[in-house]
Amino acid sequence: MENDPAFRPVAYFSMEVGLKESIPTYSGGLGVLAGDILKSAADLGVPMAGVTLLYRKGYFVQEFNDQDWQQEKPVVWDPSKELTLLPNKISVTIRGREIKVGVWVYECIGATGYPLPIYFLDTDFDGNHPDDRKLCWYLYGGDNHYRLCQEFILGVGGLRMLRALGYMNIDTFHLNEGHAGFLTLELMRELGYYDPDRIREQVVFTTHTPVPAGHDYFTFGEIDQVFPDDAKTTIHKMIPDKPGVSMTELGLRYSRYVNGVAKKHAEVSNAMFNMETVDWITNGIHPTTWVSSGMRKLYNKHIPGWELDPGRLVQALTIPANEIWAAHQASKLRLFARIMETNGIQLDPDVLTLGFARRAATYKRADLLLTDVERLKKIAEKRKVQFVFAGKSHPADNGGKALLQKIRKASHEFGGNIRIVFMDNYNMEIASLLTQGVDVWLNNPIRPREASGTSGMKCAMNGIMNFSVLDGWWIEGWIEDVTGWSIGPEPSEAEAKEAATSTHYDEKLDAVDLYDKLENKVIPTYYDNHDKWVDMMRHTIALDASFFNTHRVVHEYASKAYSIDFRGM
Ligand SMILES: *Cc1c(COP(=O)(O)O)cnc(C)c1O
């Protein structure tokens, strides 16, 4: 029964899924979160299947030219090494042509042996028009038209493929962000008549973006060029009052349950969409994917059973300080060995090291640290500090590329008391080295634009403190001087409302606070109060890692969004 598709009531749709670096079908947090949720679902035996696209050309490999300008190199990977091509084929019609869609499967095996299939749709087959074969090549690669075709394949083709694979009893279609929203069209086609309530009963929607500009939008002009006639008629009926389709709006209107990915994000979403019903399920990370081998051993020794029930990490205060420190230093050395290998720079393991790595989107302000270089140098005169940066910019985002250039130039210029290192090609492997091996995780987005953020949770799983603007998950995980430190002012409710309509923000305040706290709290605690430092590490594990993990997230989705019981629970 475990492998019988007839008994899988939940289908999870995501434009990107990040399971490991050797399956390069993700670009950042959204995909990694999807992968982590599916892994936890497998660990917990939740009867669910995942659906995404294959991306034969992946996202991209990051290199830099001698101007420190990002260059994108194609990813070379062979899907047949990681996935199994199934014999099933379905077809969809777009742009007036019929396209054969095939599917690859990855069996995610949970900690107790429960298999969870993840399906990767592909159109690169003989018999398809050359342009159609390319539709599953690039993740976030082409223009809006290309994206529209991809989203039709994901939503409509995805559901059609699930049926071909024998999934006849799905109660819940979970849209991880709006990209797969066109599956509602296929549900309507299956139904045979127009009944929005019947569709709504089957769909749940998780929104991830707190700014309207982040939502995919297609005009009816664009849609009419791509869709077949029946789908065209239905979508015009479903969104009768607008000149086009926002995928977020589609999700909001045709779901029985909607959530944001942190409490604050739900507040901002309700204000932005003029709603009151957006709930929140705060994100998490998959424990055994992100924990270091040293910490894992320690937790297994002192907190048996934590892998299946990471809530037990509340007991972390019982782990001896010297063991925590030894496990941490081992991870730090591993990171530094890698930096020596790739950058030819030997960092000092006894020097306080801060990490900053994320997509180089401008709102994440990777360069905030460099706002006042003189001040930074003064701070480091007394005590040394090291910074390790990483991050990719979207190929079309010149603002993001300029940020990376600025940081890389700084990394060449600083020396002596401040070292700055930039690691190329941020991916899940680099993320894992960094979130296990630095001492402090820095995060300073423009509030409230970080819907949740998850890299800081990976750090918490390794007892690494966050030093972050109060946004996203950190508002919930932050206890000053206990789990880390805040940067900038505390958020207010009025601000959430305002944020939906304006982006006015006094950025200078954050930079000043960052320098003040670095100088007066982070540096002195690290160098002068080792006992307190390690105690903060333990509190970070007990208070943050115990909660901000995808086992807890999947429990919440199962009870609030799916209403299912699952094996062993
Ligand atoms: C975890 C992860 C992210 C997401 O990090 P944020 O803190 O949400 O920005 C992005 N990219 C990679 C490779 C990751 O592993």
Coordinates of C-alpha atoms and ligand atoms in Angstrom, one line a residue:
M1 CA 0.0 0.0 0.0
E2 CA 2.9 2.4 0.8
N3 CA 3.9 2.5 -2.9
D4 CA 0.4 2.5 -4.3
P5 CA -0.4 5.9 -5.8
A6 CA -4.0 5.4 -5.1
F7 CA -3.2 6.0 -1.4
R8 CA -1.3 9.2 -1.7
P9 CA -3.7 12.0 -0.9
V10 CA -1.3 15.0 -1.1
A11 CA 0.5 16.3 -4.1
Y12 CA 3.1 19.1 -3.6
F13 CA 3.8 21.3 -6.6
S14 CA 6.9 23.5 -6.8
M15 CA 8.6 25.3 -9.6
E16 CA 12.0 24.3 -8.1
V17 CA 13.1 21.5 -5.8
G18 CA 16.5 21.4 -4.2
L19 CA 17.4 18.0 -2.8
K20 CA 21.2 18.0 -3.2
E21 CA 23.8 19.9 -5.3
S22 CA 24.0 17.0 -7.8
I23 CA 20.4 17.7 -8.9
P24 CA 20.8 21.3 -9.9
T25 CA 17.1 22.1 -10.3
Y26 CA 16.9 24.9 -7.8
S27 CA 18.1 28.5 -7.5
G28 CA 17.6 29.3 -3.9
G29 CA 15.5 29.3 -0.8
L30 CA 12.2 28.3 -2.4
G31 CA 13.6 25.2 -3.9
V32 CA 15.7 24.2 -0.9
L33 CA 12.6 24.6 1.3
A34 CA 10.6 22.4 -1.0
G35 CA 13.3 19.7 -0.9
D36 CA 13.5 20.0 2.9
I37 CA 9.7 19.7 3.3
L38 CA 9.6 16.6 1.0
K39 CA 12.5 15.0 2.9
S40 CA 10.7 15.6 6.3
A41 CA 7.5 14.2 4.8
A42 CA 9.4 11.1 3.8
D43 CA 10.9 10.8 7.3
L44 CA 7.5 11.1 8.9
G45 CA 5.7 8.8 6.5
V46 CA 3.4 11.5 5.1
P47 CA 1.6 10.1 2.0
M48 CA 2.6 12.7 -0.4
A49 CA 4.2 13.1 -3.8
G50 CA 6.2 16.0 -5.3
V51 CA 5.9 17.5 -8.8
T52 CA 8.4 19.9 -10.4
L53 CA 10.2 20.4 -13.8
L54 CA 13.5 18.8 -14.8
Y55 CA 15.7 21.7 -16.1
R56 CA 18.3 19.9 -18.1
K57 CA 20.5 23.0 -18.1
G58 CA 20.1 23.6 -14.4
Y59 CA 20.4 27.1 -13.0
F60 CA 24.0 28.1 -13.7
V61 CA 27.6 27.8 -12.5
Q62 CA 29.0 31.1 -11.2
E63 CA 32.3 32.4 -12.3
F64 CA 33.8 35.9 -12.4
N65 CA 35.8 37.8 -15.0
D66 CA 38.8 40.0 -14.0
Q67 CA 36.4 42.9 -13.4
D68 CA 34.8 40.8 -10.7
W69 CA 31.6 40.7 -12.9
Q70 CA 29.6 37.5 -12.6
Q71 CA 29.7 35.1 -15.6
E72 CA 27.1 32.4 -15.9
K73 CA 28.4 29.0 -17.2
P74 CA 26.0 26.2 -18.1
V75 CA 25.5 23.4 -15.6
V76 CA 26.5 20.0 -17.0
W77 CA 24.5 17.2 -15.4
D78 CA 23.1 13.9 -16.5
P79 CA 19.6 13.3 -15.1
S80 CA 19.9 9.6 -15.7
K81 CA 22.6 9.4 -13.0
E82 CA 20.3 10.8 -10.4
L83 CA 16.8 10.0 -11.6
T84 CA 14.8 7.3 -13.4
L85 CA 13.0 8.0 -16.6
L86 CA 9.5 6.4 -16.4
P87 CA 7.7 5.1 -19.5
N88 CA 4.6 7.3 -19.0
K89 CA 3.9 10.1 -21.4
I90 CA 1.1 12.6 -21.5
S91 CA 0.5 15.5 -23.8
V92 CA -0.4 19.1 -23.5
T93 CA -1.2 21.6 -26.2
I94 CA 0.3 25.0 -26.1
R95 CA 1.0 27.6 -28.8
G96 CA -1.2 25.5 -31.1
R97 CA 1.2 22.5 -30.9
E98 CA 0.9 19.2 -29.1
I99 CA 3.8 18.5 -26.8
K100 CA 4.7 15.1 -25.4
V101 CA 5.6 15.4 -21.7
G102 CA 7.6 12.7 -20.0
V103 CA 8.6 12.2 -16.4
W104 CA 11.6 11.3 -14.3
V105 CA 11.3 10.1 -10.7
Y106 CA 13.5 10.5 -7.6
E107 CA 12.5 8.3 -4.7
C108 CA 13.2 10.1 -1.5
I109 CA 13.6 7.4 1.1
G110 CA 12.7 8.6 4.6
A111 CA 14.7 7.8 7.8
T112 CA 12.5 4.8 8.5
G113 CA 12.5 3.6 4.9
Y114 CA 9.3 5.3 3.7
P115 CA 9.5 6.1 0.0
L116 CA 8.3 9.5 -1.3
P117 CA 8.4 10.0 -5.1
I118 CA 9.3 13.3 -6.6
Y119 CA 8.4 13.7 -10.3
F120 CA 10.4 15.9 -12.7
L121 CA 8.5 16.7 -15.9
D122 CA 10.5 16.9 -19.1
T123 CA 9.7 17.9 -22.7
D124 CA 13.1 17.2 -24.3
F125 CA 12.0 14.2 -26.4
D126 CA 12.1 13.1 -30.1
G127 CA 9.0 14.1 -31.9
N128 CA 8.6 17.4 -30.1
H129 CA 9.2 20.7 -31.9
P130 CA 12.8 22.0 -31.2
D131 CA 11.4 25.0 -29.4
D132 CA 9.1 22.9 -27.2
R133 CA 12.0 20.6 -26.3
K134 CA 13.7 23.5 -24.7
L135 CA 10.8 24.4 -22.4
C136 CA 12.3 22.4 -19.6
W137 CA 15.9 23.4 -20.0
Y138 CA 16.3 26.6 -17.9
L139 CA 15.1 27.5 -14.4
Y140 CA 14.1 31.1 -14.4
G141 CA 15.9 31.4 -17.7
G142 CA 13.8 32.8 -20.5
D143 CA 11.3 35.7 -20.8
N144 CA 7.8 36.0 -19.5
H145 CA 6.4 34.0 -22.4
Y146 CA 8.8 31.1 -21.7
R147 CA 7.8 31.2 -18.1
L148 CA 4.2 31.1 -19.0
C149 CA 4.7 28.0 -21.1
Q150 CA 6.7 26.3 -18.2
E151 CA 3.9 27.1 -15.7
F152 CA 1.3 25.6 -18.0
I153 CA 3.3 22.5 -18.2
L154 CA 3.9 22.4 -14.5
G155 CA 0.3 22.9 -13.5
V156 CA -1.7 21.3 -16.2
G157 CA 0.9 18.8 -17.4
G158 CA 1.8 17.9 -13.7
L159 CA -1.8 17.0 -12.8
R160 CA -2.3 15.1 -16.1
M161 CA 0.9 13.2 -15.4
L162 CA -0.1 12.3 -11.8
R163 CA -3.4 10.8 -13.2
A164 CA -1.4 8.8 -15.8
L165 CA 0.8 7.5 -12.9
G166 CA -2.3 6.3 -11.0
Y167 CA -2.9 9.1 -8.5
M168 CA -6.7 9.1 -8.6
N169 CA -7.5 10.0 -5.0
I170 CA -5.7 13.2 -4.3
D171 CA -7.5 15.4 -1.7
T172 CA -5.0 18.2 -1.5
F173 CA -2.9 19.9 -4.2
H174 CA -0.4 22.1 -2.4
L175 CA 0.9 25.0 -4.4
N176 CA 4.3 26.0 -3.1
E177 CA 4.2 29.5 -4.4
G178 CA 1.9 30.4 -7.3
H179 CA 3.8 28.9 -10.3
A180 CA 1.7 25.8 -10.5
G181 CA -1.7 27.6 -10.2
F182 CA -2.8 26.6 -13.7
L183 CA -3.5 23.1 -12.3
T184 CA -6.9 24.6 -11.3
L185 CA -7.7 24.7 -15.0
E186 CA -7.0 21.0 -15.4
L187 CA -9.1 20.3 -12.3
M188 CA -12.0 22.2 -13.9
R189 CA -11.5 20.4 -17.2
E190 CA -11.6 17.0 -15.3
L191 CA -14.8 18.1 -13.5
G192 CA -16.5 18.8 -16.9
Y193 CA -18.4 21.9 -15.7
Y194 CA -17.6 25.2 -14.1
D195 CA -17.7 25.0 -10.3
P196 CA -15.0 27.1 -8.5
D197 CA -16.0 25.8 -5.1
R198 CA -15.2 22.2 -6.1
I199 CA -11.8 23.4 -7.2
R200 CA -11.2 25.4 -4.1
E201 CA -11.9 22.4 -1.9
Q202 CA -8.9 20.6 -3.3
V203 CA -6.2 23.3 -3.3
V204 CA -4.0 24.9 -0.6
F205 CA -1.6 27.7 -1.4
T206 CA 1.6 28.9 0.3
T207 CA 2.7 32.4 -0.7
H208 CA 6.3 33.3 -0.3
T209 CA 6.8 36.9 -1.6
P210 CA 5.9 40.0 0.5
V211 CA 6.2 42.4 -2.5
P212 CA 3.7 42.6 -5.4
A213 CA 6.6 42.9 -7.9
G214 CA 7.7 39.4 -6.9
H215 CA 4.5 37.8 -8.2
D216 CA 4.4 36.3 -11.6
Y217 CA 1.9 38.1 -13.8
F218 CA 0.7 37.3 -17.3
T219 CA -1.6 39.6 -19.4
F220 CA -4.5 37.9 -21.2
G221 CA -2.8 38.9 -24.4
E222 CA 0.1 36.7 -23.5
I223 CA -2.1 33.9 -22.2
D224 CA -4.3 33.9 -25.4
Q225 CA -1.2 33.3 -27.5
V226 CA -0.2 30.2 -25.5
F227 CA -3.3 28.4 -24.1
P228 CA -5.5 26.0 -26.0
D229 CA -9.1 27.2 -26.4
D230 CA -10.8 25.3 -23.5
A231 CA -8.1 26.6 -21.0
K232 CA -8.4 30.1 -22.4
T233 CA -12.2 30.1 -21.8
T234 CA -11.8 28.8 -18.3
I235 CA -9.1 31.3 -17.2
H236 CA -11.0 34.2 -18.5
K237 CA -14.0 33.0 -16.4
M238 CA -11.9 32.5 -13.3
I239 CA -10.3 36.0 -13.4
P240 CA -13.1 38.0 -15.1
D241 CA -12.3 41.4 -13.6
K242 CA -8.6 41.9 -14.4
P243 CA -6.5 42.6 -17.5
G244 CA -4.3 39.6 -16.7
V245 CA -3.5 36.8 -14.2
S246 CA -1.3 37.2 -11.2
M247 CA -0.4 33.7 -10.1
T248 CA -0.7 34.8 -6.5
E249 CA -4.2 36.1 -7.0
L250 CA -5.1 32.8 -8.7
G251 CA -3.8 30.9 -5.7
L252 CA -5.6 33.2 -3.2
R253 CA -8.9 33.0 -5.0
Y254 CA -9.0 29.3 -5.7
S255 CA -7.6 27.7 -2.5
R256 CA -9.3 26.5 0.7
Y257 CA -6.3 27.4 2.8
V258 CA -3.6 30.1 2.3
N259 CA -0.5 30.6 4.4
G260 CA 2.5 32.8 4.5
V261 CA 5.9 31.5 5.7
A262 CA 6.3 33.5 9.0
K263 CA 4.0 35.4 11.3
K264 CA 5.2 38.7 10.1
H265 CA 4.9 37.6 6.5
A266 CA 1.2 36.6 7.0
E267 CA 0.5 40.1 8.5
V268 CA 2.2 41.8 5.5
S269 CA 0.3 39.5 3.1
N270 CA -3.1 40.2 4.7
A271 CA -2.4 43.9 4.4
M272 CA -1.2 43.6 0.8
F273 CA -4.1 41.5 -0.4
N274 CA -6.6 43.2 1.8
M275 CA -7.5 39.9 3.5
E276 CA -7.7 38.6 7.0
T277 CA -7.5 34.9 6.4
V278 CA -3.9 34.3 5.4
D279 CA -2.5 32.0 8.2
W280 CA 1.2 31.4 8.8
I281 CA 3.3 28.3 9.0
T282 CA 6.8 29.4 9.7
N283 CA 9.4 27.7 7.5
G284 CA 12.0 25.3 8.7
I285 CA 15.0 23.3 7.5
H286 CA 15.5 19.5 7.3
P287 CA 17.5 18.5 10.4
T288 CA 19.8 15.8 9.1
T289 CA 20.5 17.6 5.8
W290 CA 21.9 20.6 7.5
V291 CA 23.4 19.4 10.8
S292 CA 27.2 18.9 10.8
S293 CA 28.5 15.4 11.3
G294 CA 30.0 16.5 14.6
M295 CA 26.9 18.1 16.0
R296 CA 24.8 15.1 14.8
K297 CA 27.0 12.8 16.8
L298 CA 26.7 15.0 19.9
Y299 CA 22.9 15.2 19.6
N300 CA 22.6 11.5 19.1
K301 CA 24.7 10.9 22.2
H302 CA 22.9 13.3 24.5
I303 CA 19.4 13.6 23.0
P304 CA 18.5 10.2 21.6
G305 CA 15.5 10.2 19.1
W306 CA 16.1 13.8 18.1
E307 CA 16.4 13.0 14.4
L308 CA 12.8 11.9 14.1
D309 CA 11.6 14.3 16.7
P310 CA 13.8 17.4 16.6
G311 CA 11.6 19.1 19.2
R312 CA 13.7 17.1 21.7
L313 CA 16.5 19.5 21.0
V314 CA 15.0 21.6 23.8
Q315 CA 17.3 19.5 25.9
A316 CA 20.4 21.0 24.3
L317 CA 21.3 22.8 27.5
T318 CA 22.4 19.5 28.9
I319 CA 25.2 19.0 26.3
P320 CA 28.6 19.8 27.9
A321 CA 30.1 23.1 26.7
N322 CA 33.5 21.7 25.7
E323 CA 31.8 19.1 23.5
I324 CA 29.8 21.8 21.7
W325 CA 32.8 23.9 21.2
A326 CA 34.9 21.0 19.9
A327 CA 32.3 20.0 17.4
H328 CA 31.9 23.6 16.2
Q329 CA 35.7 24.2 15.8
A330 CA 35.9 21.0 13.7
S331 CA 33.3 22.4 11.3
K332 CA 35.1 25.7 11.2
L333 CA 38.4 24.0 10.3
R334 CA 36.6 22.1 7.5
L335 CA 35.2 25.4 6.1
F336 CA 38.6 27.0 6.3
A337 CA 40.3 24.1 4.6
R338 CA 37.9 24.5 1.7
I339 CA 38.6 28.2 1.5
M340 CA 42.3 27.5 1.4
E341 CA 41.7 25.1 -1.5
T342 CA 39.4 27.4 -3.5
N343 CA 40.7 30.9 -2.6
G344 CA 44.2 30.2 -1.5
I345 CA 43.6 32.1 1.7
Q346 CA 44.3 30.7 5.2
L347 CA 41.8 32.1 7.7
D348 CA 42.6 31.9 11.4
P349 CA 40.3 29.5 13.3
D350 CA 40.7 31.5 16.5
V351 CA 39.4 34.7 14.9
L352 CA 35.7 35.6 15.1
T353 CA 34.2 34.7 11.7
L354 CA 30.9 36.0 10.4
G355 CA 29.1 34.5 7.4
F356 CA 26.8 36.1 4.8
A357 CA 25.4 34.0 1.9
R358 CA 22.2 34.3 0.0
R359 CA 20.9 35.2 -3.4
A360 CA 22.4 38.5 -4.3
A361 CA 19.0 40.2 -4.6
T362 CA 19.4 43.9 -3.9
Y363 CA 16.9 43.9 -1.0
K364 CA 19.1 41.6 0.9
R365 CA 21.8 44.3 1.0
A366 CA 24.9 42.2 1.0
D367 CA 27.0 45.4 1.1
L368 CA 25.4 46.9 4.2
L369 CA 28.6 45.9 6.1
L370 CA 30.6 48.2 3.8
T371 CA 28.5 51.3 4.4
D372 CA 31.2 52.9 6.5
V373 CA 34.5 51.2 5.9
E374 CA 36.4 53.5 8.2
R375 CA 34.2 52.6 11.1
L376 CA 34.6 48.9 10.3
K377 CA 38.3 49.3 10.3
K378 CA 38.3 51.0 13.6
I379 CA 36.2 48.3 15.2
A380 CA 38.7 45.7 14.0
E381 CA 41.7 47.6 15.2
K382 CA 41.1 46.2 18.7
R383 CA 40.0 42.7 17.8
K384 CA 40.3 40.8 14.5
V385 CA 37.2 39.8 12.5
Q386 CA 36.8 37.7 9.4
F387 CA 33.9 37.7 6.9
V388 CA 32.9 35.0 4.4
F389 CA 30.5 35.9 1.7
A390 CA 28.8 33.9 -1.1
G391 CA 25.8 34.3 -3.3
K392 CA 24.6 34.2 -6.9
S393 CA 22.9 37.0 -8.7
H394 CA 20.1 36.2 -11.2
P395 CA 21.7 36.5 -14.7
A396 CA 19.5 39.4 -15.6
D397 CA 19.9 41.3 -12.4
N398 CA 22.7 43.9 -12.9
G399 CA 22.0 45.4 -9.5
G400 CA 22.7 42.1 -7.9
K401 CA 25.9 41.7 -10.0
A402 CA 27.1 45.1 -8.9
L403 CA 26.7 44.1 -5.3
L404 CA 28.8 41.0 -5.8
Q405 CA 31.4 43.1 -7.6
K406 CA 31.6 45.5 -4.7
I407 CA 32.1 42.7 -2.2
R408 CA 34.7 41.0 -4.3
K409 CA 36.6 44.2 -4.7
A410 CA 36.5 44.8 -1.0
S411 CA 37.8 41.2 -0.5
H412 CA 40.9 42.1 -2.5
E413 CA 41.5 45.3 -0.6
F414 CA 41.0 44.4 3.0
G415 CA 43.8 42.7 4.9
G416 CA 45.4 42.7 8.3
N417 CA 42.7 42.9 11.0
I418 CA 39.8 42.4 8.6
R419 CA 39.7 39.6 6.1
I420 CA 36.9 39.3 3.6
V421 CA 36.6 36.2 1.5
F422 CA 34.2 35.5 -1.3
M423 CA 33.4 31.9 -2.1
D424 CA 32.2 31.3 -5.7
N425 CA 29.2 29.3 -6.9
Y426 CA 26.9 29.3 -3.8
N427 CA 25.0 26.1 -3.8
M428 CA 23.7 23.6 -1.3
E429 CA 27.2 22.3 -0.6
I430 CA 28.7 25.7 0.0
A431 CA 25.6 26.6 2.1
S432 CA 26.2 23.6 4.2
L433 CA 29.9 24.3 4.8
L434 CA 29.1 27.9 5.7
T435 CA 26.1 27.3 8.0
Q436 CA 28.2 24.8 9.9
G437 CA 31.5 26.5 10.0
V438 CA 31.2 30.3 10.7
D439 CA 30.7 31.7 14.2
V440 CA 27.9 34.1 13.5
W441 CA 25.4 34.4 10.7
L442 CA 24.7 37.9 9.4
N443 CA 21.5 38.9 7.7
N444 CA 20.4 42.4 6.9
P445 CA 17.5 42.6 4.4
I446 CA 15.3 45.6 4.0
R447 CA 12.3 45.0 6.2
P448 CA 9.8 43.4 5.7
R449 CA 11.0 41.9 2.4
E450 CA 12.4 38.7 3.8
A451 CA 9.3 36.5 3.9
S452 CA 11.0 34.0 6.1
G453 CA 14.7 33.2 5.3
T454 CA 16.0 29.8 6.0
S455 CA 19.8 29.9 6.0
G456 CA 19.8 31.3 9.5
M457 CA 17.8 28.2 10.6
K458 CA 20.5 26.0 9.2
C459 CA 23.0 27.8 11.4
A460 CA 20.7 27.4 14.4
M461 CA 20.7 23.6 13.8
N462 CA 24.5 23.9 14.3
G463 CA 24.4 26.1 17.3
I464 CA 25.5 29.2 15.3
M465 CA 24.0 32.5 16.4
N466 CA 22.1 34.9 14.1
F467 CA 22.9 38.6 14.0
S468 CA 20.0 39.8 11.9
V469 CA 17.5 42.5 11.1
L470 CA 14.2 41.7 12.7
D471 CA 12.4 40.3 9.7
G472 CA 10.9 36.9 8.6
W473 CA 11.5 34.0 11.0
W474 CA 14.0 35.9 13.1
I475 CA 11.2 37.9 14.8
E476 CA 10.0 34.6 16.2
G477 CA 13.5 33.1 16.9
W478 CA 15.2 36.1 18.4
I479 CA 15.9 36.6 22.1
E480 CA 18.5 39.3 22.5
D481 CA 21.8 38.0 24.0
V482 CA 20.3 34.5 24.2
T483 CA 19.9 33.2 20.7
G484 CA 21.8 36.0 19.0
W485 CA 21.4 39.7 18.3
S486 CA 19.0 42.0 16.4
I487 CA 20.0 44.7 13.9
G488 CA 17.9 47.9 13.7
P489 CA 14.6 48.7 15.2
E490 CA 11.9 46.3 16.3
P491 CA 9.1 46.0 13.8
S492 CA 5.7 47.5 14.4
E493 CA 2.2 46.5 13.2
A494 CA 1.8 49.8 11.4
E495 CA 4.9 49.1 9.4
A496 CA 3.4 45.8 8.1
K497 CA 0.5 47.8 6.7
E498 CA 2.7 50.5 5.3
A499 CA 5.0 48.0 3.7
A500 CA 2.3 46.8 1.4
T501 CA 2.1 50.1 -0.2
S502 CA 5.5 51.7 0.2
T503 CA 9.1 50.7 0.6
H504 CA 10.3 53.8 2.5
Y505 CA 13.0 52.8 4.9
D506 CA 15.8 54.4 6.8
E507 CA 18.7 52.2 5.9
K508 CA 21.4 54.1 7.7
L509 CA 19.9 53.1 11.1
D510 CA 20.6 49.5 10.4
A511 CA 24.2 50.0 9.4
V512 CA 24.9 52.1 12.5
D513 CA 23.3 49.4 14.8
L514 CA 25.2 46.7 13.0
Y515 CA 28.5 48.4 13.8
D516 CA 27.5 49.3 17.3
K517 CA 26.5 45.7 18.2
L518 CA 29.4 44.2 16.4
E519 CA 31.7 46.3 18.5
N520 CA 30.0 46.3 21.8
K521 CA 28.3 42.9 22.0
V522 CA 29.4 40.3 19.4
I523 CA 33.2 40.9 19.5
P524 CA 33.5 41.2 23.3
T525 CA 31.4 38.2 24.0
Y526 CA 33.3 36.0 21.5
Y527 CA 36.8 37.0 22.8
D528 CA 36.1 37.8 26.5
N529 CA 33.3 35.6 27.6
H530 CA 33.7 32.2 26.2
D531 CA 31.3 30.6 28.7
K532 CA 28.5 32.9 27.7
W533 CA 29.2 32.4 24.0
V534 CA 28.9 28.6 24.3
D535 CA 25.8 29.0 26.5
M536 CA 24.3 31.1 23.7
M537 CA 25.1 28.3 21.2
R538 CA 23.2 25.9 23.4
H539 CA 20.3 28.2 23.7
T540 CA 20.2 28.6 20.0
I541 CA 19.9 24.9 19.5
A542 CA 17.3 24.5 22.3
L543 CA 15.1 27.4 21.4
D544 CA 15.6 27.8 17.6
A545 CA 16.7 24.4 16.1
S546 CA 14.0 22.6 18.1
F547 CA 11.3 24.6 16.3
F548 CA 12.6 26.0 13.0
N549 CA 12.8 22.6 11.3
T550 CA 10.7 21.0 8.6
H551 CA 9.5 18.1 10.8
R552 CA 7.5 20.7 12.7
V553 CA 6.5 22.4 9.5
V554 CA 5.2 19.2 8.0
H555 CA 3.2 18.4 11.2
E556 CA 1.6 21.9 10.9
Y557 CA 0.8 21.5 7.2
A558 CA -0.7 18.0 7.8
S559 CA -2.9 19.2 10.6
K560 CA -3.9 22.7 9.4
A561 CA -3.7 22.5 5.6
Y562 CA -4.1 18.8 4.7
S563 CA -6.2 17.5 7.6
I564 CA -4.7 14.1 7.3
D565 CA -3.3 11.5 9.7
F566 CA -0.1 9.9 8.8
R567 CA 1.8 6.8 9.4
G568 CA 3.2 6.4 12.9
M569 CA 1.7 9.6 14.2
Ligands
LIG1 C1 19.2 27.7 2.3 C2 19.6 28.2 1.0 C3 19.1 29.4 0.5 C4 18.0 30.2 1.3 O1 18.6 31.1 2.2 P1 17.9 32.4 2.7 O2 18.4 32.7 4.1 O3 16.5 32.2 2.7 O4 18.3 33.5 1.8 C5 19.5 29.9 -0.7 N1 20.4 29.2 -1.4 C6 20.9 28.0 -1.0 C7 21.9 27.3 -1.9 C8 20.5 27.5 0.2 O5 21.1 26.4 0.7

